[in-house]
PDB file of C-alpha atoms in Angstrom:
ATOM      1  CA  MET A   1       0.326  -0.072  -0.091  1.00  0.00           C
ATOM      2  CA  SER A   2       1.507   3.422  -1.099  1.00  0.00           C
ATOM      3  CA  GLU A   3       2.095   6.154   1.558  1.00  0.00           C
ATOM      4  CA  VAL A   4      -0.180   8.939   1.934  1.00  0.00           C
ATOM      5  CA  THR A   5       0.737  12.460   2.400  1.00  0.00           C
ATOM      6  CA  PHE A   6      -1.480  14.917   4.289  1.00  0.00           C
ATOM      7  CA  THR A   7      -1.284  18.479   3.487  1.00  0.00           C
ATOM      8  CA  GLN A   8      -2.991  21.494   5.408  1.00  0.00           C
ATOM      9  CA  VAL A   9      -5.214  23.741   3.342  1.00  0.00           C
ATOM     10  CA  PRO A  10      -4.116  27.192   3.571  1.00  0.00           C
ATOM     11  CA  LYS A  11      -6.210  29.422   5.583  1.00  0.00           C
ATOM     12  CA  ARG A  12      -7.050  31.660   2.637  1.00  0.00           C
ATOM     13  CA  TYR A  13     -10.162  33.743   1.747  1.00  0.00           C
ATOM     14  CA  LYS A  14     -11.159  36.721  -0.117  1.00  0.00           C
ATOM     15  CA  LEU A  15     -11.115  40.151   1.945  1.00  0.00           C
ATOM     16  CA  SER A  16     -11.941  42.869  -1.081  1.00  0.00           C
ATOM     17  CA  VAL A  17     -11.910  43.430  -4.647  1.00  0.00           C
ATOM     18  CA  GLN A  18      -9.291  46.015  -5.438  1.00  0.00           C
ATOM     19  CA  ASP A  19      -8.587  48.135  -8.799  1.00  0.00           C
ATOM     20  CA  GLY A  20     -10.011  47.267 -12.128  1.00  0.00           C
ATOM     21  CA  TYR A  21      -8.020  47.550 -15.383  1.00  0.00           C
ATOM     22  CA  LEU A  22      -9.700  47.908 -18.969  1.00  0.00           C
ATOM     23  CA  ARG A  23      -7.769  47.720 -22.042  1.00  0.00           C
ATOM     24  CA  PHE A  24      -9.387  48.305 -25.510  1.00  0.00           C
ATOM     25  CA  ILE A  25      -8.449  46.114 -28.489  1.00  0.00           C
ATOM     26  CA  THR A  26      -6.935  47.633 -31.401  1.00  0.00           C
ATOM     27  CA  SER A  27      -6.665  44.679 -33.678  1.00  0.00           C
ATOM     28  CA  ALA A  28      -7.174  41.004 -33.861  1.00  0.00           C
ATOM     29  CA  ALA A  29      -6.149  38.332 -36.397  1.00  0.00           C
ATOM     30  CA  GLY A  30      -4.748  34.964 -36.741  1.00  0.00           C
ATOM     31  CA  GLY A  31      -5.926  34.062 -33.233  1.00  0.00           C
ATOM     32  CA  ALA A  32      -4.131  36.753 -31.414  1.00  0.00           C
ATOM     33  CA  ALA A  33      -4.910  40.390 -30.450  1.00  0.00           C
ATOM     34  CA  THR A  34      -3.156  43.632 -29.905  1.00  0.00           C
ATOM     35  CA  TYR A  35      -4.308  45.950 -26.998  1.00  0.00           C
ATOM     36  CA  ASP A  36      -4.078  49.598 -26.838  1.00  0.00           C
ATOM     37  CA  THR A  37      -1.088  51.208 -25.058  1.00  0.00           C
ATOM     38  CA  LYS A  38      -3.529  53.114 -22.870  1.00  0.00           C
ATOM     39  CA  ALA A  39      -4.739  50.945 -19.772  1.00  0.00           C
ATOM     40  CA  HIS A  40      -7.433  52.372 -18.027  1.00  0.00           C
ATOM     41  CA  ARG A  41      -7.276  52.045 -14.495  1.00  0.00           C
ATOM     42  CA  LEU A  42     -10.649  51.811 -12.475  1.00  0.00           C
ATOM     43  CA  ASP A  43      -9.895  52.563  -8.738  1.00  0.00           C
ATOM     44  CA  VAL A  44     -13.946  52.401  -8.215  1.00  0.00           C
ATOM     45  CA  LEU A  45     -14.851  48.901  -7.942  1.00  0.00           C
ATOM     46  CA  LYS A  46     -17.342  47.988  -5.331  1.00  0.00           C
ATOM     47  CA  SER A  47     -18.182  44.356  -6.497  1.00  0.00           C
ATOM     48  CA  VAL A  48     -17.555  42.013  -9.269  1.00  0.00           C
ATOM     49  CA  GLY A  49     -19.967  38.959  -9.910  1.00  0.00           C
ATOM     50  CA  LEU A  50     -19.578  36.108 -12.671  1.00  0.00           C
ATOM     51  CA  THR A  51     -22.654  34.418 -14.012  1.00  0.00           C
ATOM     52  CA  VAL A  52     -20.755  31.284 -16.006  1.00  0.00           C
ATOM     53  CA  ASP A  53     -22.571  30.326 -19.249  1.00  0.00           C
ATOM     54  CA  ALA A  54     -21.693  26.528 -19.097  1.00  0.00           C
ATOM     55  CA  SER A  55     -23.458  23.281 -19.750  1.00  0.00           C
ATOM     56  CA  ASN A  56     -22.630  19.818 -18.695  1.00  0.00           C
ATOM     57  CA  LYS A  57     -23.658  16.604 -19.898  1.00  0.00           C
ATOM     58  CA  LYS A  58     -23.213  12.802 -18.722  1.00  0.00           C
ATOM     59  CA  ILE A  59     -21.748  10.093 -21.204  1.00  0.00           C
ATOM     60  CA  TYR A  60     -23.442   6.692 -20.660  1.00  0.00           C
ATOM     61  CA  ALA A  61     -21.711   3.554 -21.796  1.00  0.00           C
ATOM     62  CA  SER A  62     -22.054  -0.150 -20.780  1.00  0.00           C
ATOM     63  CA  GLY A  63     -24.866   0.832 -18.199  1.00  0.00           C
ATOM     64  CA  LYS A  64     -22.997   3.415 -16.105  1.00  0.00           C
ATOM     65  CA  VAL A  65     -21.834   6.922 -16.412  1.00  0.00           C
ATOM     66  CA  TYR A  66     -18.656   6.832 -18.305  1.00  0.00           C
ATOM     67  CA  ASP A  67     -17.752  10.687 -18.137  1.00  0.00           C
ATOM     68  CA  VAL A  68     -19.136  14.031 -17.639  1.00  0.00           C
ATOM     69  CA  THR A  69     -18.331  16.881 -20.250  1.00  0.00           C
ATOM     70  CA  ASN A  70     -18.392  20.478 -19.530  1.00  0.00           C
ATOM     71  CA  ASN A  71     -18.899  23.353 -22.183  1.00  0.00           C
ATOM     72  CA  VAL A  72     -17.987  26.725 -21.034  1.00  0.00           C
ATOM     73  CA  ARG A  73     -19.015  29.518 -23.375  1.00  0.00           C
ATOM     74  CA  GLY A  74     -17.761  32.393 -21.301  1.00  0.00           C
ATOM     75  CA  GLY A  75     -19.538  34.346 -18.729  1.00  0.00           C
ATOM     76  CA  THR A  76     -21.450  37.575 -17.789  1.00  0.00           C
ATOM     77  CA  LEU A  77     -19.668  40.015 -15.286  1.00  0.00           C
ATOM     78  CA  THR A  78     -22.071  42.358 -13.313  1.00  0.00           C
ATOM     79  CA  VAL A  79     -19.586  45.196 -12.223  1.00  0.00           C
ATOM     80  CA  ASP A  80     -20.680  47.655  -9.532  1.00  0.00           C
ATOM     81  CA  VAL A  81     -18.700  50.815  -9.352  1.00  0.00           C
ATOM     82  CA  ILE A  82     -18.873  54.201  -8.181  1.00  0.00           C
ATOM     83  CA  ALA A  83     -18.800  55.611 -11.658  1.00  0.00           C
ATOM     84  CA  ILE A  84     -16.992  54.940 -14.833  1.00  0.00           C
ATOM     85  CA  PRO A  85     -15.934  57.901 -17.033  1.00  0.00           C
ATOM     86  CA  GLY A  86     -18.694  58.060 -19.769  1.00  0.00           C
ATOM     87  CA  GLU A  87     -16.189  58.497 -22.648  1.00  0.00           C
ATOM     88  CA  ILE A  88     -14.850  55.046 -21.759  1.00  0.00           C
ATOM     89  CA  ALA A  89     -18.436  53.528 -21.564  1.00  0.00           C
ATOM     90  CA  ASP A  90     -19.421  55.075 -24.936  1.00  0.00           C
ATOM     91  CA  GLN A  91     -16.237  53.780 -26.777  1.00  0.00           C
ATOM     92  CA  ALA A  92     -16.832  50.084 -25.017  1.00  0.00           C
ATOM     93  CA  ARG A  93     -20.560  50.302 -26.369  1.00  0.00           C
ATOM     94  CA  GLY A  94     -20.118  51.709 -29.567  1.00  0.00           C
ATOM     95  CA  ALA A  95     -21.250  55.335 -29.098  1.00  0.00           C
ATOM     96  CA  VAL A  96     -19.935  57.941 -31.883  1.00  0.00           C
ATOM     97  CA  ALA A  97     -17.757  60.553 -30.097  1.00  0.00           C
ATOM     98  CA  SER A  98     -17.503  63.913 -31.671  1.00  0.00           C
ATOM     99  CA  GLY A  99     -15.672  66.591 -29.961  1.00  0.00           C
ATOM    100  CA  ALA A 100     -17.011  66.789 -26.224  1.00  0.00           C
ATOM    101  CA  GLY A 101     -20.027  64.993 -27.183  1.00  0.00           C
ATOM    102  CA  SER A 102     -21.156  61.457 -28.355  1.00  0.00           C
ATOM    103  CA  TYR A 103     -24.397  60.001 -29.869  1.00  0.00           C
ATOM    104  CA  ASP A 104     -25.804  56.324 -29.599  1.00  0.00           C
ATOM    105  CA  LEU A 105     -27.074  54.254 -32.608  1.00  0.00           C
ATOM    106  CA  ASN A 106     -29.559  51.621 -32.756  1.00  0.00           C
ATOM    107  CA  LEU A 107     -27.031  48.986 -34.140  1.00  0.00           C
ATOM    108  CA  PRO A 108     -24.130  49.918 -32.219  1.00  0.00           C
ATOM    109  CA  GLN A 109     -20.638  48.441 -32.904  1.00  0.00           C
ATOM    110  CA  GLY A 110     -19.067  48.089 -29.567  1.00  0.00           C
ATOM    111  CA  LYS A 111     -15.318  47.731 -28.932  1.00  0.00           C
ATOM    112  CA  GLU A 112     -13.809  44.789 -27.583  1.00  0.00           C
ATOM    113  CA  PHE A 113     -11.434  45.183 -24.562  1.00  0.00           C
ATOM    114  CA  GLY A 114      -9.689  43.214 -21.974  1.00  0.00           C
ATOM    115  CA  PHE A 115     -10.868  43.613 -18.455  1.00  0.00           C
ATOM    116  CA  GLY A 116      -9.024  42.529 -15.204  1.00  0.00           C
ATOM    117  CA  PHE A 117      -9.132  43.153 -11.426  1.00  0.00           C
ATOM    118  CA  SER A 118      -7.056  41.926  -8.390  1.00  0.00           C
ATOM    119  CA  SER A 119      -8.711  40.568  -4.886  1.00  0.00           C
ATOM    120  CA  LYS A 120      -6.917  41.015  -1.661  1.00  0.00           C
ATOM    121  CA  MET A 121      -6.691  37.504   0.387  1.00  0.00           C
ATOM    122  CA  SER A 122      -6.801  37.049   4.028  1.00  0.00           C
ATOM    123  CA  ASP A 123      -3.034  35.742   3.967  1.00  0.00           C
ATOM    124  CA  GLY A 124      -1.762  39.217   2.580  1.00  0.00           C
ATOM    125  CA  SER A 125      -1.572  37.548  -0.978  1.00  0.00           C
ATOM    126  CA  ASP A 126      -3.408  38.733  -4.352  1.00  0.00           C
ATOM    127  CA  VAL A 127      -5.500  36.982  -7.088  1.00  0.00           C
ATOM    128  CA  TYR A 128      -5.281  38.679 -10.089  1.00  0.00           C
ATOM    129  CA  VAL A 129      -8.081  37.875 -12.797  1.00  0.00           C
ATOM    130  CA  TRP A 130      -8.014  38.692 -16.633  1.00  0.00           C
ATOM    131  CA  TYR A 131     -10.803  38.407 -19.173  1.00  0.00           C
ATOM    132  CA  PRO A 132      -8.878  38.810 -22.365  1.00  0.00           C
ATOM    133  CA  ARG A 133     -12.082  39.470 -24.875  1.00  0.00           C
ATOM    134  CA  CYS A 134     -14.824  41.178 -23.553  1.00  0.00           C
ATOM    135  CA  LYS A 135     -17.722  43.306 -24.932  1.00  0.00           C
ATOM    136  CA  MET A 136     -20.061  45.908 -22.586  1.00  0.00           C
ATOM    137  CA  ASN A 137     -23.986  45.395 -22.798  1.00  0.00           C
ATOM    138  CA  TYR A 138     -26.185  48.455 -22.629  1.00  0.00           C
ATOM    139  CA  ALA A 139     -28.186  48.661 -19.216  1.00  0.00           C
ATOM    140  CA  ASN A 140     -30.807  50.627 -17.918  1.00  0.00           C
ATOM    141  CA  GLU A 141     -29.983  54.006 -16.452  1.00  0.00           C
ATOM    142  CA  THR A 142     -31.403  55.987 -13.832  1.00  0.00           C
ATOM    143  CA  ASP A 143     -30.651  59.735 -12.574  1.00  0.00           C
ATOM    144  CA  ASP A 144     -32.038  60.387  -9.378  1.00  0.00           C
ATOM    145  CA  THR A 145     -32.546  63.574  -6.855  1.00  0.00           C
ATOM    146  CA  SER A 146     -30.623  64.375  -3.962  1.00  0.00           C
ATOM    147  CA  ASP A 147     -32.251  64.189  -0.614  1.00  0.00           C
ATOM    148  CA  ASP A 148     -31.138  63.489   3.157  1.00  0.00           C
ATOM    149  CA  SER A 149     -29.871  59.992   2.623  1.00  0.00           C
ATOM    150  CA  ASP A 150     -26.057  59.653   3.058  1.00  0.00           C
ATOM    151  CA  ILE A 151     -24.342  59.966  -0.627  1.00  0.00           C
ATOM    152  CA  ASP A 152     -23.240  56.605  -1.860  1.00  0.00           C
ATOM    153  CA  PRO A 153     -22.962  56.755  -5.628  1.00  0.00           C
ATOM    154  CA  SER A 154     -23.195  53.526  -7.430  1.00  0.00           C
ATOM    155  CA  GLU A 155     -23.681  52.109 -11.208  1.00  0.00           C
ATOM    156  CA  SER A 156     -23.942  48.848 -12.692  1.00  0.00           C
ATOM    157  CA  TYR A 157     -22.564  47.498 -15.823  1.00  0.00           C
ATOM    158  CA  GLU A 158     -22.817  43.957 -17.676  1.00  0.00           C
ATOM    159  CA  ILE A 159     -19.728  42.920 -19.545  1.00  0.00           C
ATOM    160  CA  GLU A 160     -19.726  40.003 -21.594  1.00  0.00           C
ATOM    161  CA  CYS A 161     -16.756  37.641 -21.550  1.00  0.00           C
ATOM    162  CA  MET A 162     -16.157  35.592 -24.594  1.00  0.00           C
ATOM    163  CA  PRO A 163     -13.320  32.931 -25.447  1.00  0.00           C
ATOM    164  CA  THR A 164     -10.664  33.493 -27.744  1.00  0.00           C
ATOM    165  CA  GLU A 165     -10.131  31.434 -30.920  1.00  0.00           C
ATOM    166  CA  GLU A 166      -7.922  29.296 -28.775  1.00  0.00           C
ATOM    167  CA  GLY A 167     -10.891  29.057 -26.240  1.00  0.00           C
ATOM    168  CA  ILE A 168      -9.646  31.059 -23.285  1.00  0.00           C
ATOM    169  CA  TRP A 169     -12.088  33.018 -21.472  1.00  0.00           C
ATOM    170  CA  ARG A 170     -10.325  33.818 -18.165  1.00  0.00           C
ATOM    171  CA  VAL A 171      -6.702  33.897 -16.890  1.00  0.00           C
ATOM    172  CA  LYS A 172      -5.842  33.583 -12.851  1.00  0.00           C
ATOM    173  CA  TYR A 173      -2.666  34.402 -11.401  1.00  0.00           C
ATOM    174  CA  TYR A 174      -2.239  33.872  -7.734  1.00  0.00           C
ATOM    175  CA  THR A 175       0.473  35.340  -6.076  1.00  0.00           C
ATOM    176  CA  ALA A 176       0.657  32.876  -2.901  1.00  0.00           C
ATOM    177  CA  ASN A 177       1.908  30.282  -5.375  1.00  0.00           C
ATOM    178  CA  VAL A 178       4.702  31.643  -6.941  1.00  0.00           C
ATOM    179  CA  GLN A 179       7.710  29.507  -6.611  1.00  0.00           C
ATOM    180  CA  GLU A 180       9.872  30.233  -3.269  1.00  0.00           C
ATOM    181  CA  GLY A 181      12.822  32.648  -3.824  1.00  0.00           C
ATOM    182  CA  LYS A 182      11.037  34.669  -6.731  1.00  0.00           C
ATOM    183  CA  THR A 183       8.947  37.819  -6.539  1.00  0.00           C
ATOM    184  CA  PRO A 184       5.319  37.807  -7.590  1.00  0.00           C
ATOM    185  CA  HIS A 185       4.138  40.035 -10.609  1.00  0.00           C
ATOM    186  CA  THR A 186       2.519  42.968  -9.797  1.00  0.00           C
ATOM    187  CA  MET A 187      -0.922  43.574 -11.126  1.00  0.00           C
ATOM    188  CA  GLU A 188       0.177  46.148 -13.328  1.00  0.00           C
ATOM    189  CA  GLU A 189       2.715  43.834 -14.978  1.00  0.00           C
ATOM    190  CA  PHE A 190      -0.134  41.306 -15.169  1.00  0.00           C
ATOM    191  CA  VAL A 191      -2.185  43.647 -17.437  1.00  0.00           C
ATOM    192  CA  LYS A 192       0.735  45.066 -19.316  1.00  0.00           C
ATOM    193  CA  LYS A 193       1.375  41.699 -20.879  1.00  0.00           C
ATOM    194  CA  GLY A 194      -2.231  41.723 -22.466  1.00  0.00           C
ATOM    195  CA  LEU A 195      -2.495  37.988 -22.060  1.00  0.00           C
ATOM    196  CA  TYR A 196      -4.564  36.606 -24.882  1.00  0.00           C
ATOM    197  CA  THR A 197      -2.958  33.539 -26.547  1.00  0.00           C
ATOM    198  CA  LYS A 198      -1.787  30.157 -24.642  1.00  0.00           C
ATOM    199  CA  ALA A 199       2.010  31.025 -25.886  1.00  0.00           C
ATOM    200  CA  ASP A 200       1.819  34.606 -24.239  1.00  0.00           C
ATOM    201  CA  ILE A 201       0.213  33.021 -20.989  1.00  0.00           C
ATOM    202  CA  ASP A 202       2.405  30.121 -20.799  1.00  0.00           C
ATOM    203  CA  SER A 203       5.587  32.419 -21.108  1.00  0.00           C
ATOM    204  CA  PHE A 204       4.127  34.734 -18.338  1.00  0.00           C
ATOM    205  CA  PHE A 205       3.814  32.005 -15.686  1.00  0.00           C
ATOM    206  CA  GLY A 206       7.063  31.130 -14.132  1.00  0.00           C
ATOM    207  CA  SER A 207       8.962  34.356 -15.456  1.00  0.00           C
ATOM    208  CA  GLU A 208       9.103  35.844 -11.761  1.00  0.00           C
ATOM    209  CA  ALA A 209      12.402  37.447 -11.281  1.00  0.00           C
ATOM    210  CA  THR A 210      14.683  35.960  -8.377  1.00  0.00           C
ATOM    211  CA  ALA A 211      14.281  37.719  -5.119  1.00  0.00           C
ATOM    212  CA  GLY A 212      16.906  40.079  -4.427  1.00  0.00           C
ATOM    213  CA  GLY A 213      18.357  39.582  -8.174  1.00  0.00           C
TER     214      GLY A 213
END
């Protein structure tokens, strides 16, 4: 009988969502994409919820369940924020900008973008998440009058996360799992890489610099 090794599961849980980042895609061809050199940092996130678009199917053979398959088609993010600058939301939704103004069309051509954020964990580590191919949905809007209530501005956006040609729809990076003796990448480095293809992702993982080096 082989020997069993027991390990203690780390006491690690989410404390708070941190900054979000959005980079528009300027071109895409041959399964790859180029992101704008300008990355919009959104230090206004209140919460990020994900509804995964997935289905599973049991495969039967020889009178038993042979396997279970999953088909993940992406997901929908519900992002609650204090506010996102109108020009960024307009660009994402396909509004036409003209000087200081913009106008909406009934058949808008929204721009694709990458979206990511980080979460602070209870052990002091961080988890970075990147959705390489996204589009923003239109949502209901409300303008309220001021009253005697405490001011707590909030807006909600729906972001559709779509798979790339290689089927990638989400990338995660856990700073707590970086090899001992190496310094974890920062969230800014994670966003700058513009991770879209498997080749880019594989080369990024494990590319941390040696601590003190």
